[in-house]
mmCIF file as gemmi writes it, N, C-alpha and C atoms, coordinates in Angstrom:
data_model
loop_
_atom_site.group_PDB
_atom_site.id
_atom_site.type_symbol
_atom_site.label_atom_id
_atom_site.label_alt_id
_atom_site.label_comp_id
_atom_site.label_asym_id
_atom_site.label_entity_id
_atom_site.label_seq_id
_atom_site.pdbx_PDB_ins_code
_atom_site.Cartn_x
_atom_site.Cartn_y
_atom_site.Cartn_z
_atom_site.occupancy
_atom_site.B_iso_or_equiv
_atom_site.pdbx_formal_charge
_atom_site.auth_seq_id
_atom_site.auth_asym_id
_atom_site.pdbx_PDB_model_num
ATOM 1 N N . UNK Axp A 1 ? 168.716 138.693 162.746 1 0 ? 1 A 1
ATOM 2 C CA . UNK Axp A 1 ? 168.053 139.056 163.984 1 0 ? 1 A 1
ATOM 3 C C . UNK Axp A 1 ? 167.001 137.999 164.278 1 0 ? 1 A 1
ATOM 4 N N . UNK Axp A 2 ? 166.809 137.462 165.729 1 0 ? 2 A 1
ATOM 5 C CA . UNK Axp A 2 ? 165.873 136.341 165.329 1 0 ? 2 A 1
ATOM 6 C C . UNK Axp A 2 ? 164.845 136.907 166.727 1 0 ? 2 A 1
ATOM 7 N N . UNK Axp A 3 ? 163.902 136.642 166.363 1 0 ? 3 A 1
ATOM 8 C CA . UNK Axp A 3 ? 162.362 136.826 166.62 1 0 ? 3 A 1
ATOM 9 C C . UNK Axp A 3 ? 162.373 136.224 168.379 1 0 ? 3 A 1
ATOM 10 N N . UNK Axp A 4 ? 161.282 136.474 168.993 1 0 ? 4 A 1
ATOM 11 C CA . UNK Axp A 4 ? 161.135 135.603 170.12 1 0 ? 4 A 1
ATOM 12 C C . UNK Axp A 4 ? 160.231 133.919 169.801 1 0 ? 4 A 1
ATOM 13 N N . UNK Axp A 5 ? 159.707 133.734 168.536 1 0 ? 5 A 1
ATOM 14 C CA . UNK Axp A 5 ? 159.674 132.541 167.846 1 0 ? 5 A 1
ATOM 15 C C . UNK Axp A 5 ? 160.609 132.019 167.527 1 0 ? 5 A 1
ATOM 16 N N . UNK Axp A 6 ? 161.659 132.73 167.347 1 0 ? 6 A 1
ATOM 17 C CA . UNK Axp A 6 ? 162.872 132.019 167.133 1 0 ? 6 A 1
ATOM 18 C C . UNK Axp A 6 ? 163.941 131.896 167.835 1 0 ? 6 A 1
ATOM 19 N N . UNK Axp A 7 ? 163.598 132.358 169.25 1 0 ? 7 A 1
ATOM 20 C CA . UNK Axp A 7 ? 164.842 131.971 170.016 1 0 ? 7 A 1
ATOM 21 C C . UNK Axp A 7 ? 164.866 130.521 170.228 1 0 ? 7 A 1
ATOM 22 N N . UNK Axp A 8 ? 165.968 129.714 170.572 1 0 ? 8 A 1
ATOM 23 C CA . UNK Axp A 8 ? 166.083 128.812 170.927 1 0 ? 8 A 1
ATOM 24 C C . UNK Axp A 8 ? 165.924 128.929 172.397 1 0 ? 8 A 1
ATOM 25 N N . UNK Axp A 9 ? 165.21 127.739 173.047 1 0 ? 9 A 1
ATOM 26 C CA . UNK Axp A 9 ? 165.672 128.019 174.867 1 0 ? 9 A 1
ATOM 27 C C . UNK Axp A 9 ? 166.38 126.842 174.746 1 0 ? 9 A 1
ATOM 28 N N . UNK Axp A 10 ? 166.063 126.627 176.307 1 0 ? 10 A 1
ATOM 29 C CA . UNK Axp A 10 ? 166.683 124.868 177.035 1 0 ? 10 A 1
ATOM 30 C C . UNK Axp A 10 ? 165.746 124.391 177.379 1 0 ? 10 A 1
ATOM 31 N N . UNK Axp A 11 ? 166.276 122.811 177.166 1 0 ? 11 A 1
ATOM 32 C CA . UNK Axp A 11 ? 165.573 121.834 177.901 1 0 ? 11 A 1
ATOM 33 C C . UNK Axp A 11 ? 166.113 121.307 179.641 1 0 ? 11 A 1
ATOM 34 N N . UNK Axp A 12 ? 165.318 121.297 180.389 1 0 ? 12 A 1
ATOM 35 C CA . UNK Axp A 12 ? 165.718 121.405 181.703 1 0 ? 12 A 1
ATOM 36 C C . UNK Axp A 12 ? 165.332 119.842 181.884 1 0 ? 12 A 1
ATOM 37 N N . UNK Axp A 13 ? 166.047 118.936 182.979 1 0 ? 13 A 1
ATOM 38 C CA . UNK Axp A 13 ? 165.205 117.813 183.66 1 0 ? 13 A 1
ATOM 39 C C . UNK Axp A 13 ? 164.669 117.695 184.967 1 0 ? 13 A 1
ATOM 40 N N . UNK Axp A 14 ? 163.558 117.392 184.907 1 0 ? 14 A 1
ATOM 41 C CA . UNK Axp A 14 ? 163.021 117.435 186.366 1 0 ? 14 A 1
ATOM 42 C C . UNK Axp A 14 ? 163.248 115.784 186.771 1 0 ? 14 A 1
ATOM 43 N N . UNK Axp A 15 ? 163.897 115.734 188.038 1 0 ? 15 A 1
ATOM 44 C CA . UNK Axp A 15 ? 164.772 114.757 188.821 1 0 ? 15 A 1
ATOM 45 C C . UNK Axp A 15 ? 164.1 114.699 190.74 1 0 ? 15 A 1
ATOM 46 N N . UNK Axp A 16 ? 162.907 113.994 190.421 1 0 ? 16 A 1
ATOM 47 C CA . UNK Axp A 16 ? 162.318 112.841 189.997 1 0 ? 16 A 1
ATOM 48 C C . UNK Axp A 16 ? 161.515 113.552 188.912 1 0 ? 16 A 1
ATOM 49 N N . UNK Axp A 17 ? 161.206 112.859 188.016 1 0 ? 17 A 1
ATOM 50 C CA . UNK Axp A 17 ? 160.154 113.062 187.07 1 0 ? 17 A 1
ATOM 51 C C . UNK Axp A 17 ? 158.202 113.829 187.83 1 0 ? 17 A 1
ATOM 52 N N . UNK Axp A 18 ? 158.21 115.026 187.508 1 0 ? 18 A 1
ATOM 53 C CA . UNK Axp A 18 ? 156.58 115.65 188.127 1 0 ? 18 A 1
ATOM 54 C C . UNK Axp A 18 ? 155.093 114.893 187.622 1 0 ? 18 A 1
ATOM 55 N N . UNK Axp A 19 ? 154.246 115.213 188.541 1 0 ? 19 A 1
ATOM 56 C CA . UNK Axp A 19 ? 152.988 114.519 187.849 1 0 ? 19 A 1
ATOM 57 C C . UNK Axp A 19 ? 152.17 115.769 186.61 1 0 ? 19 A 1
ATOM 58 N N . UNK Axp A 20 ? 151.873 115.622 185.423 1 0 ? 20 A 1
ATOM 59 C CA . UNK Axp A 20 ? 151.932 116.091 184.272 1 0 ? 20 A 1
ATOM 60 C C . UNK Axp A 20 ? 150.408 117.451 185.073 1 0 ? 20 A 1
ATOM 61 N N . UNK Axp A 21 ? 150.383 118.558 184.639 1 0 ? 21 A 1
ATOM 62 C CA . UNK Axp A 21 ? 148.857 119.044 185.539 1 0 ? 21 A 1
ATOM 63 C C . UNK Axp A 21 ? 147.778 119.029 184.397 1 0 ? 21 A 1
ATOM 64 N N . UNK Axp A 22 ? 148.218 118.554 183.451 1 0 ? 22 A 1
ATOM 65 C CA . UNK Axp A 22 ? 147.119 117.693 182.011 1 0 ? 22 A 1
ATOM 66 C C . UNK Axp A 22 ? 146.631 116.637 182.663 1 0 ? 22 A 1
ATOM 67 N N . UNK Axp A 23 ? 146.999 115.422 182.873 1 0 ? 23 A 1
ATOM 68 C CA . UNK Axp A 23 ? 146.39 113.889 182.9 1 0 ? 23 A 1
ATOM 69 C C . UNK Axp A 23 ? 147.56 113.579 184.221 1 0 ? 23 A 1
ATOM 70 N N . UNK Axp A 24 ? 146.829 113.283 185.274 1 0 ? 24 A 1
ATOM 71 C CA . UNK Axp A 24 ? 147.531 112.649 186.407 1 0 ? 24 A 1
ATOM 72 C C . UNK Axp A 24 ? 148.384 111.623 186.068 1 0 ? 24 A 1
ATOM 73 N N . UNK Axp A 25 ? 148.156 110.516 185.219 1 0 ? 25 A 1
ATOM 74 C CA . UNK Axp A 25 ? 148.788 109.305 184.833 1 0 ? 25 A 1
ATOM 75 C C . UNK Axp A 25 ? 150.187 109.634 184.352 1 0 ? 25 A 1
ATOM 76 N N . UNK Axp A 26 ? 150.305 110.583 183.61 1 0 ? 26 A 1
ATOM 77 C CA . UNK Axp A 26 ? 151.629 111.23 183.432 1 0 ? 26 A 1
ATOM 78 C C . UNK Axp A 26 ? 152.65 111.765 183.745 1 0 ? 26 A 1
ATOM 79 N N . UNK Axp A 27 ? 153.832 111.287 183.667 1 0 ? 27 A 1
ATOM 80 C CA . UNK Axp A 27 ? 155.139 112.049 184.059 1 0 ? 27 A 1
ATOM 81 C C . UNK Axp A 27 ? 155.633 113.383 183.07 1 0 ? 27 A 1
ATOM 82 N N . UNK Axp A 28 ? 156.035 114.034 183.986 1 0 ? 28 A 1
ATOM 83 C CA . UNK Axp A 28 ? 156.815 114.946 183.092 1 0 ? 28 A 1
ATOM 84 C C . UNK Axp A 28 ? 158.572 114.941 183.31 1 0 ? 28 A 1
ATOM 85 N N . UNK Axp A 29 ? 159.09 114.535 182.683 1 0 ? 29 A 1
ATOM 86 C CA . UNK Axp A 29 ? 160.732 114.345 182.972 1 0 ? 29 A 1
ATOM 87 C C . UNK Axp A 29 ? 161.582 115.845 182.331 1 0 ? 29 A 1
ATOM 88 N N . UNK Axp A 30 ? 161.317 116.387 181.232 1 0 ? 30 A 1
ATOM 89 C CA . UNK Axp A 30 ? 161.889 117.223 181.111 1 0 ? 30 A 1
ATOM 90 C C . UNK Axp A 30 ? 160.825 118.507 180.597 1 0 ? 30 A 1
ATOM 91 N N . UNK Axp A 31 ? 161.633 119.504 180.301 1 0 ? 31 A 1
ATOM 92 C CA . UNK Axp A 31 ? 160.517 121.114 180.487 1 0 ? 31 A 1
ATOM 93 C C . UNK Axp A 31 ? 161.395 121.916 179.709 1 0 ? 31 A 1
ATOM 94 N N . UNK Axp A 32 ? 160.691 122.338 178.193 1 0 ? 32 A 1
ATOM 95 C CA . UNK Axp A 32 ? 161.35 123.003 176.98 1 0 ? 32 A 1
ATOM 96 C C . UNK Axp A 32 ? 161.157 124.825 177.94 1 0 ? 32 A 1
ATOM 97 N N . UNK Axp A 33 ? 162.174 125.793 178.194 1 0 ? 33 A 1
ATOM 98 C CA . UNK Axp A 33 ? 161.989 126.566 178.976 1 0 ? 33 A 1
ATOM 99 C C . UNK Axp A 33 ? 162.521 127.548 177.342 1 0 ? 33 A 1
ATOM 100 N N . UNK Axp A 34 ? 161.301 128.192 176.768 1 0 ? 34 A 1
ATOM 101 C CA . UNK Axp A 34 ? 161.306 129.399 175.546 1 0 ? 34 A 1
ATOM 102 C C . UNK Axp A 34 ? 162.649 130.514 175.741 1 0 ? 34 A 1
ATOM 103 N N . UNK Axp A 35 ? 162.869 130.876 174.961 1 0 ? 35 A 1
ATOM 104 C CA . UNK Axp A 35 ? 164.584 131.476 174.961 1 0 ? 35 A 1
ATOM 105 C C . UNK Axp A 35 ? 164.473 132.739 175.584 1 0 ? 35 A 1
ATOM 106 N N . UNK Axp A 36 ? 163.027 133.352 175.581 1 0 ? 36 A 1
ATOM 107 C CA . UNK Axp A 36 ? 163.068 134.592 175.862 1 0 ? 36 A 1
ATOM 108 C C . UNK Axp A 36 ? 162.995 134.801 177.599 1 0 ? 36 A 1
ATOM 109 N N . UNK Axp A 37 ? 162.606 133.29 178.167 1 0 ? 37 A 1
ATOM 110 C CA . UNK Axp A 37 ? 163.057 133.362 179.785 1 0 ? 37 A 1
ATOM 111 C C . UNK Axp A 37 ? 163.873 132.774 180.015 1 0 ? 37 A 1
ATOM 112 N N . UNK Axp A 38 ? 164.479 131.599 179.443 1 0 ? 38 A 1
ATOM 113 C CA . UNK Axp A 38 ? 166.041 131.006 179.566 1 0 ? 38 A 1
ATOM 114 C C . UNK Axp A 38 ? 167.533 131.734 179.138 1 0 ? 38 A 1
ATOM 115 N N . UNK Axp A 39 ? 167.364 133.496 179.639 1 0 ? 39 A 1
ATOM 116 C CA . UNK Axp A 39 ? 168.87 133.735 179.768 1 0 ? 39 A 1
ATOM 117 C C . UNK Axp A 39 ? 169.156 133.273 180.637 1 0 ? 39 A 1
ATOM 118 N N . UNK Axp A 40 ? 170.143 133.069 179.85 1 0 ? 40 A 1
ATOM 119 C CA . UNK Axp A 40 ? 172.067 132.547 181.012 1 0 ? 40 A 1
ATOM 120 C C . UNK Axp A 40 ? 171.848 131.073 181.12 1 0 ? 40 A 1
ATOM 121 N N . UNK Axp A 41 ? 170.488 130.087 180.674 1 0 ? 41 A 1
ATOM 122 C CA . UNK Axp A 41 ? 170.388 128.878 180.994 1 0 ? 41 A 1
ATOM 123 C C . UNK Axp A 41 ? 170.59 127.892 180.184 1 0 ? 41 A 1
ATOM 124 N N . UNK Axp A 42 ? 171.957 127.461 180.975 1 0 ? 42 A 1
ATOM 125 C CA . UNK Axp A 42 ? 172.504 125.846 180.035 1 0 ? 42 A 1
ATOM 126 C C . UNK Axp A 42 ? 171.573 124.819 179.945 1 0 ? 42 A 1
ATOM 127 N N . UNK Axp A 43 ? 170.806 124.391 180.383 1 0 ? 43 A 1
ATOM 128 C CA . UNK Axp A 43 ? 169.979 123.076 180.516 1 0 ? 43 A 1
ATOM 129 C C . UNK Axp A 43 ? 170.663 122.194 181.738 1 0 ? 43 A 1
ATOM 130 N N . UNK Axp A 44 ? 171.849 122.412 182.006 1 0 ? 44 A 1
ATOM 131 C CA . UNK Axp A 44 ? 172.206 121.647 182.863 1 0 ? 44 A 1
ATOM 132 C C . UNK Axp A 44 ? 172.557 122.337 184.566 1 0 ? 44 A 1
ATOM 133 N N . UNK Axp A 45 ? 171.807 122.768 184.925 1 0 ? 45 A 1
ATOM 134 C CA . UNK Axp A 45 ? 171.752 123.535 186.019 1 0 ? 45 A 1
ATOM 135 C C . UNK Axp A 45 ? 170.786 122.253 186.576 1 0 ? 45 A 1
ATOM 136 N N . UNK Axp A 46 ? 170.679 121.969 188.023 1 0 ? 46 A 1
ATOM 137 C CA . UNK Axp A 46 ? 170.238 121.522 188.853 1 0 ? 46 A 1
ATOM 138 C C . UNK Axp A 46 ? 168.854 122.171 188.932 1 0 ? 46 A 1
ATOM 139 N N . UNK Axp A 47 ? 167.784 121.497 189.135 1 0 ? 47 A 1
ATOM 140 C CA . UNK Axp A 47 ? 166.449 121.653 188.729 1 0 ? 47 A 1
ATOM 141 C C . UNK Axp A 47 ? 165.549 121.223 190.263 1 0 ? 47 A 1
ATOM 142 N N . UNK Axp A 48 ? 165.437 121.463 191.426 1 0 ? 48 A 1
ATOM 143 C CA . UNK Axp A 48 ? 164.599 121.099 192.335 1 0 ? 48 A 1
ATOM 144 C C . UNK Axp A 48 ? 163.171 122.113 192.426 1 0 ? 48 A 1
ATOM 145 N N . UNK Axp A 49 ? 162.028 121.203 192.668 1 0 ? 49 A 1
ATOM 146 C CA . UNK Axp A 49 ? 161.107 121.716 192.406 1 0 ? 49 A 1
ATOM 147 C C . UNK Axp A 49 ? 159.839 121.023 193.075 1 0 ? 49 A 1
ATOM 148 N N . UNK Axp A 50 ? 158.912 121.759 193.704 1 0 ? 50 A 1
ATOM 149 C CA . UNK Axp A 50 ? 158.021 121.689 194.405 1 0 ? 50 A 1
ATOM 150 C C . UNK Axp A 50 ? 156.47 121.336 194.123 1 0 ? 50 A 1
ATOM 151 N N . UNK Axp A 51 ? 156.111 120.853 194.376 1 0 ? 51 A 1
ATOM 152 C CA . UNK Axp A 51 ? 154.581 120.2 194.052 1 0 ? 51 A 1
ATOM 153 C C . UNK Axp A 51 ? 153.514 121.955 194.39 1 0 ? 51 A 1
ATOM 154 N N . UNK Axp A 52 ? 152.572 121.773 193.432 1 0 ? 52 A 1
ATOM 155 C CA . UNK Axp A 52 ? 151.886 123.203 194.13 1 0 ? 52 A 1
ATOM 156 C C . UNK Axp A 52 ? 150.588 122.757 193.309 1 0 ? 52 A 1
ATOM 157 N N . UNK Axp A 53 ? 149.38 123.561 193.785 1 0 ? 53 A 1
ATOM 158 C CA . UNK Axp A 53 ? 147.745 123.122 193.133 1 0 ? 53 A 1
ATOM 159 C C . UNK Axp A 53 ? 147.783 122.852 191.694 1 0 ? 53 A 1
ATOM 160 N N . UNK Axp A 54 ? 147.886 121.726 191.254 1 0 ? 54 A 1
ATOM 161 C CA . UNK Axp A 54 ? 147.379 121.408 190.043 1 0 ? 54 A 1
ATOM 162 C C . UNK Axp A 54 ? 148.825 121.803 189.423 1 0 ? 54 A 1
ATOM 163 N N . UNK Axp A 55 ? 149.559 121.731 189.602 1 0 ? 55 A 1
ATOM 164 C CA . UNK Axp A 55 ? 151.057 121.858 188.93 1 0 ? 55 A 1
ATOM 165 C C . UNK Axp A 55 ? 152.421 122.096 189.844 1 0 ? 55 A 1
ATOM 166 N N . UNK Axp A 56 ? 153.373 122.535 189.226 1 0 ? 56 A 1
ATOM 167 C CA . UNK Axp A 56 ? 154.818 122.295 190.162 1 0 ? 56 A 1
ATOM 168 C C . UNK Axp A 56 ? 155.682 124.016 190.037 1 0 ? 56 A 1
ATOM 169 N N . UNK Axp A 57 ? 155.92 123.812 190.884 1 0 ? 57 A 1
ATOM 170 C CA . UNK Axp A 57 ? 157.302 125.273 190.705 1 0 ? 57 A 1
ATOM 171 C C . UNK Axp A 57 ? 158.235 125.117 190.437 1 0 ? 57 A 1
ATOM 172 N N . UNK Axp A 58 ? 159.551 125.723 190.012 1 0 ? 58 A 1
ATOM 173 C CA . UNK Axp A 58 ? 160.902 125.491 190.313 1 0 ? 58 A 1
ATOM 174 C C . UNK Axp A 58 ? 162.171 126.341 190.087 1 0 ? 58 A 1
ATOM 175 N N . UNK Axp A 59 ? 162.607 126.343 190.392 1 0 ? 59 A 1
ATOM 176 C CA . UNK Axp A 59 ? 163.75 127.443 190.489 1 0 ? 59 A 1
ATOM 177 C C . UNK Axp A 59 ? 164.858 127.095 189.576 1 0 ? 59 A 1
ATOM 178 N N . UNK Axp A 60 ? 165.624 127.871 188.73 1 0 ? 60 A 1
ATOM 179 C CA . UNK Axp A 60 ? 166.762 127.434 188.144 1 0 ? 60 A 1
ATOM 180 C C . UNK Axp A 60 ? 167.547 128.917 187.403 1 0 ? 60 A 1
ATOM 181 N N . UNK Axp A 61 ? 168.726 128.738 187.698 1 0 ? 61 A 1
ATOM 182 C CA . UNK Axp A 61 ? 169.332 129.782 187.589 1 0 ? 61 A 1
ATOM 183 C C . UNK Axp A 61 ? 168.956 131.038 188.225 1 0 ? 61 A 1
ATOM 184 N N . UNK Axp A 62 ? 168.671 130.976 189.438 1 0 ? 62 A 1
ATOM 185 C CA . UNK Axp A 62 ? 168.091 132.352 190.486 1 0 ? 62 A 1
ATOM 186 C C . UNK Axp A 62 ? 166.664 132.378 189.657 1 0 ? 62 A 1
ATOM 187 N N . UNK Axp A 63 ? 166.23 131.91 188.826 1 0 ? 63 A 1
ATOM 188 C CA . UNK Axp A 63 ? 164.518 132.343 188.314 1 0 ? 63 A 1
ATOM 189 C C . UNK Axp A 63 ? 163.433 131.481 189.018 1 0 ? 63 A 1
ATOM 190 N N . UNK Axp A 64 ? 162.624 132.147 189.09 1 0 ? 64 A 1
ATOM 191 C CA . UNK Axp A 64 ? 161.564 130.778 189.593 1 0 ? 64 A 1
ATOM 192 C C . UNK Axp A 64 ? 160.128 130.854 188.542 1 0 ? 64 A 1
ATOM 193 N N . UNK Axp A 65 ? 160.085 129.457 188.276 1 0 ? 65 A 1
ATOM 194 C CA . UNK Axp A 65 ? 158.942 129.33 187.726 1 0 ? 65 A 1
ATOM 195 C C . UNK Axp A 65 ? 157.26 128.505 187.879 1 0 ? 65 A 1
ATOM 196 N N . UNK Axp A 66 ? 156.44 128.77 187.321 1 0 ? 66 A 1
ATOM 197 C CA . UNK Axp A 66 ? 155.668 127.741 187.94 1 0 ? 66 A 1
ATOM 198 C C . UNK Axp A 66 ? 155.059 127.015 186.349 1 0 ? 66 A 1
ATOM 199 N N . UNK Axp A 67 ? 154.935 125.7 185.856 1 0 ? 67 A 1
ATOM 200 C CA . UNK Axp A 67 ? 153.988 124.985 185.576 1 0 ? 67 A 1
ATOM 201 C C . UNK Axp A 67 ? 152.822 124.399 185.507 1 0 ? 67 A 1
ATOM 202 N N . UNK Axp A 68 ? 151.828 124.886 184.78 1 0 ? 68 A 1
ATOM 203 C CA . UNK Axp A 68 ? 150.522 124.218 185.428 1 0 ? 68 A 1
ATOM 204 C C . UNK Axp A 68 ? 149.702 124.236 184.107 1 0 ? 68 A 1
ATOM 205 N N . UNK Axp A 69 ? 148.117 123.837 184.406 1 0 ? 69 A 1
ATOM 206 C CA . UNK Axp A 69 ? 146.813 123.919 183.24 1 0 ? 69 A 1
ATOM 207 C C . UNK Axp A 69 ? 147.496 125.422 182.405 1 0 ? 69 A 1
ATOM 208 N N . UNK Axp A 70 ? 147.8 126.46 182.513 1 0 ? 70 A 1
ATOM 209 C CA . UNK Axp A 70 ? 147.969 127.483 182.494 1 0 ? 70 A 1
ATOM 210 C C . UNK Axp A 70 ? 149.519 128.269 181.584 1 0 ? 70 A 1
ATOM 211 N N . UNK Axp A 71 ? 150.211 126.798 182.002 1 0 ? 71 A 1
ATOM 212 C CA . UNK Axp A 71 ? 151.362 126.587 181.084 1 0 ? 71 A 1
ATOM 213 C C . UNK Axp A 71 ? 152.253 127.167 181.856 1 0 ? 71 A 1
ATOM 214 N N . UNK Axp A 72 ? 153.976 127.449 181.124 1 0 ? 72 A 1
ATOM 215 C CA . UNK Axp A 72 ? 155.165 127.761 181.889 1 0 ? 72 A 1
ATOM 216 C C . UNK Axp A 72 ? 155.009 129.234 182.077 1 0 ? 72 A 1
ATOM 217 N N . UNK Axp A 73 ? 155.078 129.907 183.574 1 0 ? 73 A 1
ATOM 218 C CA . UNK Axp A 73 ? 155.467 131.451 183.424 1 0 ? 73 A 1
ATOM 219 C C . UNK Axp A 73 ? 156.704 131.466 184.363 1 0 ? 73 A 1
ATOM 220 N N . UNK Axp A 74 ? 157.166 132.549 184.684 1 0 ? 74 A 1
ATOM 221 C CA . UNK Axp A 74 ? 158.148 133.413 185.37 1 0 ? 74 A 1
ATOM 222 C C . UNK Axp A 74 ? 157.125 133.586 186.631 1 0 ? 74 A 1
ATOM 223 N N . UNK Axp A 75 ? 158.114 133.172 187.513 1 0 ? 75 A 1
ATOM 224 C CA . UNK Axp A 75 ? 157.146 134.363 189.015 1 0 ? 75 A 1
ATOM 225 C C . UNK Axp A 75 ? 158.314 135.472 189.072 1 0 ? 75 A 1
ATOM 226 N N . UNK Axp A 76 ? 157.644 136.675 188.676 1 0 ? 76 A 1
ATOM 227 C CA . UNK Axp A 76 ? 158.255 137.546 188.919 1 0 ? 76 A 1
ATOM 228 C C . UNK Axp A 76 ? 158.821 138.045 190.77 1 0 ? 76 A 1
ATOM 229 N N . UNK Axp A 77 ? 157.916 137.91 191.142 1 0 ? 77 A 1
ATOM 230 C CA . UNK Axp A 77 ? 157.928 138.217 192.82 1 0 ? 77 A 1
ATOM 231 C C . UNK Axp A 77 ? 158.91 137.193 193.47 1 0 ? 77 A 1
ATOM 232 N N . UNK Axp A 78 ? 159.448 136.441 193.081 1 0 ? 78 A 1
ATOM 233 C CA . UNK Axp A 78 ? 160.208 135.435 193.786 1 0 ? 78 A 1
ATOM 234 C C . UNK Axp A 78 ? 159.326 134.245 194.756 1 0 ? 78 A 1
ATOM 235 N N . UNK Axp A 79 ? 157.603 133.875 194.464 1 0 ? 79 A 1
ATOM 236 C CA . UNK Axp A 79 ? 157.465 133.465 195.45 1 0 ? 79 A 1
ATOM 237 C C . UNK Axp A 79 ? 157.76 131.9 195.584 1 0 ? 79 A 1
ATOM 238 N N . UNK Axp A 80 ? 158.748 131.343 194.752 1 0 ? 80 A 1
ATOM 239 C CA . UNK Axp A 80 ? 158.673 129.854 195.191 1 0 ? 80 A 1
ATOM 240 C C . UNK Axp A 80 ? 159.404 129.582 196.446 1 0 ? 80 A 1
ATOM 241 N N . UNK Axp A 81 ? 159.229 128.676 196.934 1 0 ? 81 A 1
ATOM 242 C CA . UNK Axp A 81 ? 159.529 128.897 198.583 1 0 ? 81 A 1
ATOM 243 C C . UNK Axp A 81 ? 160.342 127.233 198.498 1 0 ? 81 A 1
ATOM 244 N N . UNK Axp A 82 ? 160.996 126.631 197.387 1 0 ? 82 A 1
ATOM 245 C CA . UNK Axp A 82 ? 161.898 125.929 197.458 1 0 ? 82 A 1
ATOM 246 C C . UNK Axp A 82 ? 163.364 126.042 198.288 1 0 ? 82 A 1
């Protein structure tokens, strides 16, 4: 039986690479998405995603998520507007 420490997720790519919401100078090219919100997600699903305050959104596999100081969550409400 394995733990939610131990799920495996996916790695997703963001295409163009996002600006990091740590250190501006930084890219972020890809996004480790934890197993316990990556059902059903191959890694290779198409990844478009939106600039938003101090971090990015993005949608993949009908989920939407946002990135930021604050780290990866789920928007439950559906609000990314990609």
């Amino acid at each position: 039986i394995r733990t939610r420490l131990g799920d495996e997720g996916v790695e997703i790519a963001l295409e163009p690479a996002a600006r990091s919401p740590f250190a501006a100078e930084c890219a972020i090219g890809q996004l480790a998405i934890p197993g316990h919100l990556a059902h059903g997600l191959t890694g290779e699903e198409p990844v478009p995603w939106e600039p938003r305050d101090s971090g990015i959104e993005f949608s993949v596999g009908g989920m939407c998520f946002r990135y930021d100081r604050l780290g990866l969550r789920q928007l439950k409400d559906g609000t990314w507007a990609g």
